Short mmCIF file of C-alpha atoms in Angstrom, two decimals:
data_model
loop_
_atom_site.label_atom_id
_atom_site.label_comp_id
_atom_site.label_asym_id
_atom_site.label_seq_id
_atom_site.Cartn_x
_atom_site.Cartn_y
_atom_site.Cartn_z
CA UNK A 1 -30.32 14.79 -5.59
CA UNK A 2 -27.96 16.73 -7.91
CA UNK A 3 -24.64 15.08 -8.67
CA UNK A 4 -21.62 17.39 -8.55
CA UNK A 5 -18.52 16.29 -10.42
CA UNK A 6 -15.40 18.43 -10.63
CA UNK A 7 -11.99 17.83 -12.25
CA UNK A 8 -10.44 17.63 -8.78
CA UNK A 9 -12.45 14.47 -8.04
CA UNK A 10 -10.90 12.54 -10.91
CA UNK A 11 -8.30 9.96 -9.89
CA UNK A 12 -4.60 10.68 -10.27
CA UNK A 13 -4.32 8.09 -13.02
CA UNK A 14 -7.22 9.73 -14.88
CA UNK A 15 -5.60 13.14 -14.50
CA UNK A 16 -2.35 11.81 -15.94
CA UNK A 17 -4.13 10.25 -18.93
CA UNK A 18 -6.20 13.36 -19.59
CA UNK A 19 -3.15 15.62 -19.36
CA UNK A 20 -1.21 13.51 -21.84
CA UNK A 21 -4.13 13.46 -24.30
CA UNK A 22 -4.64 17.21 -24.01
CA UNK A 23 -0.93 17.65 -24.68
CA UNK A 24 -1.08 15.40 -27.75
CA UNK A 25 -4.11 17.27 -29.11
CA UNK A 26 -2.31 20.59 -28.84
CA UNK A 27 0.81 19.17 -30.48
CA UNK A 28 -1.23 17.97 -33.48
CA UNK A 29 -2.97 21.35 -33.77
CA UNK A 30 0.37 23.19 -33.60
CA UNK A 31 1.81 20.98 -36.34
CA UNK A 32 -1.16 21.69 -38.58
CA UNK A 33 -1.00 25.45 -37.78
CA UNK A 34 -1.49 28.27 -37.84
CA UNK A 35 0.76 29.32 -34.95
CA UNK A 36 -1.06 30.47 -31.85
CA UNK A 37 1.53 31.38 -29.21
CA UNK A 38 -0.93 31.73 -26.31
CA UNK A 39 -2.33 28.25 -26.95
CA UNK A 40 0.97 26.62 -27.92
CA UNK A 41 2.47 27.80 -24.62
CA UNK A 42 0.37 25.17 -22.87
CA UNK A 43 2.19 22.32 -24.66
CA UNK A 44 5.35 22.24 -22.47
CA UNK A 45 3.29 22.90 -19.34
CA UNK A 46 1.02 19.93 -20.06
CA UNK A 47 4.00 17.73 -20.93
CA UNK A 48 5.77 18.53 -17.65
CA UNK A 49 2.63 17.99 -15.56
CA UNK A 50 1.73 14.75 -17.35
CA UNK A 51 5.25 13.40 -16.87
CA UNK A 52 5.15 14.16 -13.14
CA UNK A 53 1.74 12.56 -12.69
CA UNK A 54 2.71 9.48 -14.71
CA UNK A 55 5.88 9.05 -12.66
CA UNK A 56 4.07 9.23 -9.35
CA UNK A 57 1.22 6.97 -10.49
CA UNK A 58 3.73 4.34 -11.67
CA UNK A 59 5.90 4.87 -8.60
CA UNK A 60 2.98 4.47 -6.23
CA UNK A 61 1.86 1.26 -7.97
CA UNK A 62 5.38 -0.15 -7.88
CA UNK A 63 5.81 0.78 -4.23
CA UNK A 64 2.42 -0.69 -3.34
CA UNK A 65 3.29 -3.93 -5.13
CA UNK A 66 6.62 -4.06 -3.30
CA UNK A 67 4.88 -3.40 0.00
CA UNK A 68 2.44 -6.26 -0.65
CA UNK A 69 5.33 -8.58 -1.49
CA UNK A 70 7.19 -7.58 1.67
CA UNK A 71 4.03 -8.04 3.74
CA UNK A 72 3.80 -11.62 2.46
CA UNK A 73 7.48 -12.10 3.27
CA UNK A 74 6.95 -10.72 6.78
CA UNK A 75 4.08 -13.15 7.33
CA UNK A 76 6.07 -16.17 6.12
CA UNK A 77 9.08 -15.21 8.25
CA UNK A 78 6.86 -14.68 11.30
CA UNK A 79 5.29 -18.11 10.81
CA UNK A 80 8.76 -19.67 10.82
CA UNK A 81 9.73 -17.77 13.99
CA UNK A 82 6.48 -18.76 15.72
CA UNK A 83 6.80 -22.42 14.75
CA UNK A 84 10.39 -22.79 15.90
CA UNK A 85 9.72 -20.91 19.14
CA UNK A 86 6.79 -23.23 19.82
CA UNK A 87 8.95 -26.30 19.16
CA UNK A 88 11.54 -25.07 21.64
CA UNK A 89 9.04 -24.07 24.33
CA UNK A 90 7.18 -27.36 23.95
CA UNK A 91 10.36 -29.44 24.13
CA UNK A 92 11.53 -27.72 27.31
CA UNK A 93 8.02 -27.81 28.76
CA UNK A 94 7.72 -31.54 28.20
CA UNK A 95 11.13 -32.22 29.73
CA UNK A 96 10.32 -30.05 32.75
CA UNK A 97 7.19 -32.13 33.41
CA UNK A 98 8.99 -35.44 33.71
CA UNK A 99 7.99 -37.26 36.90
CA UNK A 100 11.68 -37.87 37.57
CA UNK A 101 15.09 -37.49 35.98
CA UNK A 102 18.52 -35.94 36.66
CA UNK A 103 17.75 -32.71 34.80
CA UNK A 104 14.12 -32.00 35.70
CA UNK A 105 14.81 -29.22 38.19
CA UNK A 106 17.36 -27.42 36.03
CA UNK A 107 15.18 -27.73 32.92
CA UNK A 108 12.30 -26.19 34.84
CA UNK A 109 14.54 -23.28 35.76
CA UNK A 110 15.72 -22.88 32.16
CA UNK A 111 12.14 -23.05 30.88
CA UNK A 112 11.03 -20.43 33.38
CA UNK A 113 13.93 -18.13 32.48
CA UNK A 114 13.45 -18.49 28.72
CA UNK A 115 9.63 -18.47 28.65
CA UNK A 116 8.42 -16.65 31.78
CA UNK A 117 5.02 -15.96 30.21
CA UNK A 118 4.81 -19.05 28.05
CA UNK A 119 3.98 -18.30 24.43
CA UNK A 120 2.11 -15.04 25.02
CA UNK A 121 4.90 -13.03 23.35
CA UNK A 122 3.89 -14.62 20.03
CA UNK A 123 0.79 -12.39 20.03
CA UNK A 124 2.76 -9.14 20.15
CA UNK A 125 3.88 -7.00 17.19
CA UNK A 126 6.69 -8.43 15.11
CA UNK A 127 9.42 -6.10 16.47
CA UNK A 128 8.51 -6.84 20.09
CA UNK A 129 8.20 -10.57 19.40
CA UNK A 130 11.58 -10.68 17.66
CA UNK A 131 13.24 -8.80 20.51
CA UNK A 132 11.86 -11.38 22.95
CA UNK A 133 13.06 -14.22 20.72
CA UNK A 134 16.58 -12.79 20.75
CA UNK A 135 16.42 -12.68 24.56
CA UNK A 136 15.31 -16.32 24.59
CA UNK A 137 18.21 -17.27 22.33
CA UNK A 138 20.64 -15.55 24.68
CA UNK A 139 19.20 -17.47 27.66
CA UNK A 140 19.39 -20.86 25.96
CA UNK A 141 22.92 -20.26 24.67
CA UNK A 142 24.27 -19.29 28.08
CA UNK A 143 27.29 -21.50 28.91
CA UNK A 144 25.81 -22.57 32.25
CA UNK A 145 22.90 -24.28 30.45
CA UNK A 146 24.98 -26.20 27.90
CA UNK A 147 25.38 -29.37 30.00
CA UNK A 148 21.69 -29.55 30.87
CA UNK A 149 20.56 -29.08 27.25
CA UNK A 150 23.04 -31.72 26.11
CA UNK A 151 21.77 -34.04 28.84
CA UNK A 152 18.20 -33.87 27.52
CA UNK A 153 19.37 -34.12 23.89
CA UNK A 154 17.99 -30.72 23.07
CA UNK A 155 18.40 -30.12 19.29
CA UNK A 156 20.75 -27.12 19.28
CA UNK A 157 20.24 -26.67 15.52
CA UNK A 158 16.80 -25.31 16.41
CA UNK A 159 18.52 -22.29 17.93
CA UNK A 160 20.49 -21.66 14.75
CA UNK A 161 17.34 -21.99 12.67
CA UNK A 162 15.45 -19.65 15.00
CA UNK A 163 18.25 -17.09 14.86
CA UNK A 164 18.19 -17.15 11.06
CA UNK A 165 14.37 -16.92 11.01
CA UNK A 166 14.27 -13.92 13.34
CA UNK A 167 16.94 -12.20 11.25
CA UNK A 168 14.86 -12.75 8.13
CA UNK A 169 11.80 -11.48 9.96
CA UNK A 170 13.58 -8.29 11.06
CA UNK A 171 14.82 -7.64 7.52
CA UNK A 172 11.43 -8.25 5.91
CA UNK A 173 9.72 -5.98 8.43
CA UNK A 174 12.23 -3.18 7.80
CA UNK A 175 11.87 -3.48 4.04
CA UNK A 176 8.09 -3.39 4.30
CA UNK A 177 8.35 -0.20 6.34
CA UNK A 178 10.65 1.27 3.69
CA UNK A 179 8.15 0.38 0.95
CA UNK A 180 5.41 2.06 2.98
CA UNK A 181 7.54 5.21 3.16
CA UNK A 182 8.14 5.11 -0.59
CA UNK A 183 4.40 4.86 -1.21
CA UNK A 184 3.80 7.86 1.02
CA UNK A 185 6.53 9.78 -0.80
CA UNK A 186 4.77 9.29 -4.13
CA UNK A 187 1.41 10.13 -2.59
CA UNK A 188 2.69 13.46 -1.27
CA UNK A 189 4.58 14.44 -4.40
CA UNK A 190 1.63 13.34 -6.52
CA UNK A 191 -0.62 15.74 -4.62
CA UNK A 192 1.64 18.61 -5.67
CA UNK A 193 1.48 17.43 -9.28
CA UNK A 194 -2.32 17.21 -9.07
CA UNK A 195 -2.46 20.81 -7.83
CA UNK A 196 -0.41 21.89 -10.86
CA UNK A 197 -2.72 19.82 -13.09
CA UNK A 198 -5.79 21.65 -11.79
CA UNK A 199 -4.08 24.97 -12.48
CA UNK A 200 -2.84 24.31 -16.01
CA UNK A 201 -5.94 22.41 -17.15
CA UNK A 202 -8.20 25.05 -15.65
CA UNK A 203 -6.36 27.84 -17.45
CA UNK A 204 -6.32 25.86 -20.72
CA UNK A 205 -10.05 25.25 -20.53
CA UNK A 206 -10.81 28.94 -19.94
CA UNK A 207 -8.54 30.00 -22.79
CA UNK A 208 -9.93 27.49 -25.29
CA UNK A 209 -13.52 28.33 -24.40
CA UNK A 210 -12.76 32.04 -24.90
CA UNK A 211 -11.25 31.59 -28.39
CA UNK A 212 -14.50 31.16 -30.29
CA UNK A 213 -16.62 34.25 -30.72
CA UNK A 214 -20.37 33.94 -31.10
CA UNK A 215 -21.18 32.19 -34.36
CA UNK A 216 -17.62 30.92 -34.98
CA UNK A 217 -18.61 27.28 -35.51
CA UNK A 218 -15.18 26.16 -36.73
CA UNK A 219 -13.33 27.50 -33.68
CA UNK A 220 -16.05 26.11 -31.40
CA UNK A 221 -15.71 22.63 -32.88
CA UNK A 222 -11.92 22.82 -32.67
CA UNK A 223 -12.18 23.82 -29.02
CA UNK A 224 -14.41 20.85 -28.26
CA UNK A 225 -11.94 18.55 -29.98
CA UNK A 226 -9.01 19.98 -28.05
CA UNK A 227 -10.78 19.65 -24.70
CA UNK A 228 -12.49 16.31 -25.48
CA UNK A 229 -10.22 14.23 -23.17
CA UNK A 230 -11.23 16.37 -20.20
CA UNK A 231 -14.89 16.85 -21.06
CA UNK A 232 -15.44 13.17 -21.93
CA UNK A 233 -13.86 12.08 -18.64
CA UNK A 234 -16.00 14.55 -16.73
CA UNK A 235 -19.17 13.35 -18.47
CA UNK A 236 -18.30 9.72 -17.73
CA UNK A 237 -17.58 10.49 -14.06
CA UNK A 238 -20.86 12.39 -13.78
CA UNK A 239 -22.79 9.49 -15.32
CA UNK A 240 -21.19 7.00 -12.94
CA UNK A 241 -21.92 9.23 -9.94
CA UNK A 242 -25.54 9.67 -11.07
CA UNK A 243 -25.99 5.92 -11.48
CA UNK A 244 -24.65 5.32 -7.97
CA UNK A 245 -26.95 7.99 -6.55
CA UNK A 246 -29.93 6.39 -8.29
CA UNK A 247 -29.06 2.97 -6.87
CA UNK A 248 -28.74 4.45 -3.37
CA UNK A 249 -32.10 6.20 -3.71
CA UNK A 250 -33.85 3.04 -4.90
CA UNK A 251 -32.32 1.04 -2.10
CA UNK A 252 -33.44 3.62 0.47
CA UNK A 253 -36.98 3.54 -0.93
CA UNK A 254 -37.26 -0.25 -0.82
CA UNK A 255 -39.83 -1.30 1.80
CA UNK A 256 -38.40 -3.11 4.78
CA UNK A 257 -39.90 -6.48 5.57
CA UNK A 258 -42.07 -6.43 8.65
CA UNK A 259 -41.28 -9.07 11.26
CA UNK A 260 -43.66 -11.98 11.05
CA UNK A 261 -45.86 -12.74 14.00
CA UNK A 262 -46.69 -16.28 14.96
#
């Protein structure tokens, strides 16, 4: 099966590296002379395109790293919210199952109002879970429940800790969403830069390949040197793709083991 490799299939990072190397090659040639305005005109174009690609590659990596860090922060905050909510639900649940006591009936009512579906809300998405937690906090902090909670020695500091934890969870979730948006921003702008890369590199390649007339070995060798970053990357990508295709073919041709009969 033939393997088709085109410049467009190269990664954005590879495009940025190639563009910078092509730029540097042209700069060296221009410094050595002689002047060649049509070729030298590619130098600022390559520099601009390389700079854009490099910025978006670095920006995407930074945004992705930030997103991963925020995702870890979201998870840790959610664990704290879940744990504290479970402590509170369990405490009220245990008190509501006393065989007797002055506060059993009111605790049952408080438990039912705060946790009407038990802990099922802990399985929802973070925003929905946090909204439910804030509702629970409002229920448990209602003035009419203060005497009952004091009577069962409910640890009110748990409510303060839960409020802080849910605030941290909300903030971490929002910052993760912002990092996701930043990543998408670099992805979209990088696509525009890649389109420009295909244009300028394509035009450069055509121009360089047209410079050497038949039999002009020196110009031909110079052209190969100037385009080496692109052509070497293309050859490497083609070799990698061919190796993968060969492995897939061999795997497909491997005989399948017949089921044993006993």
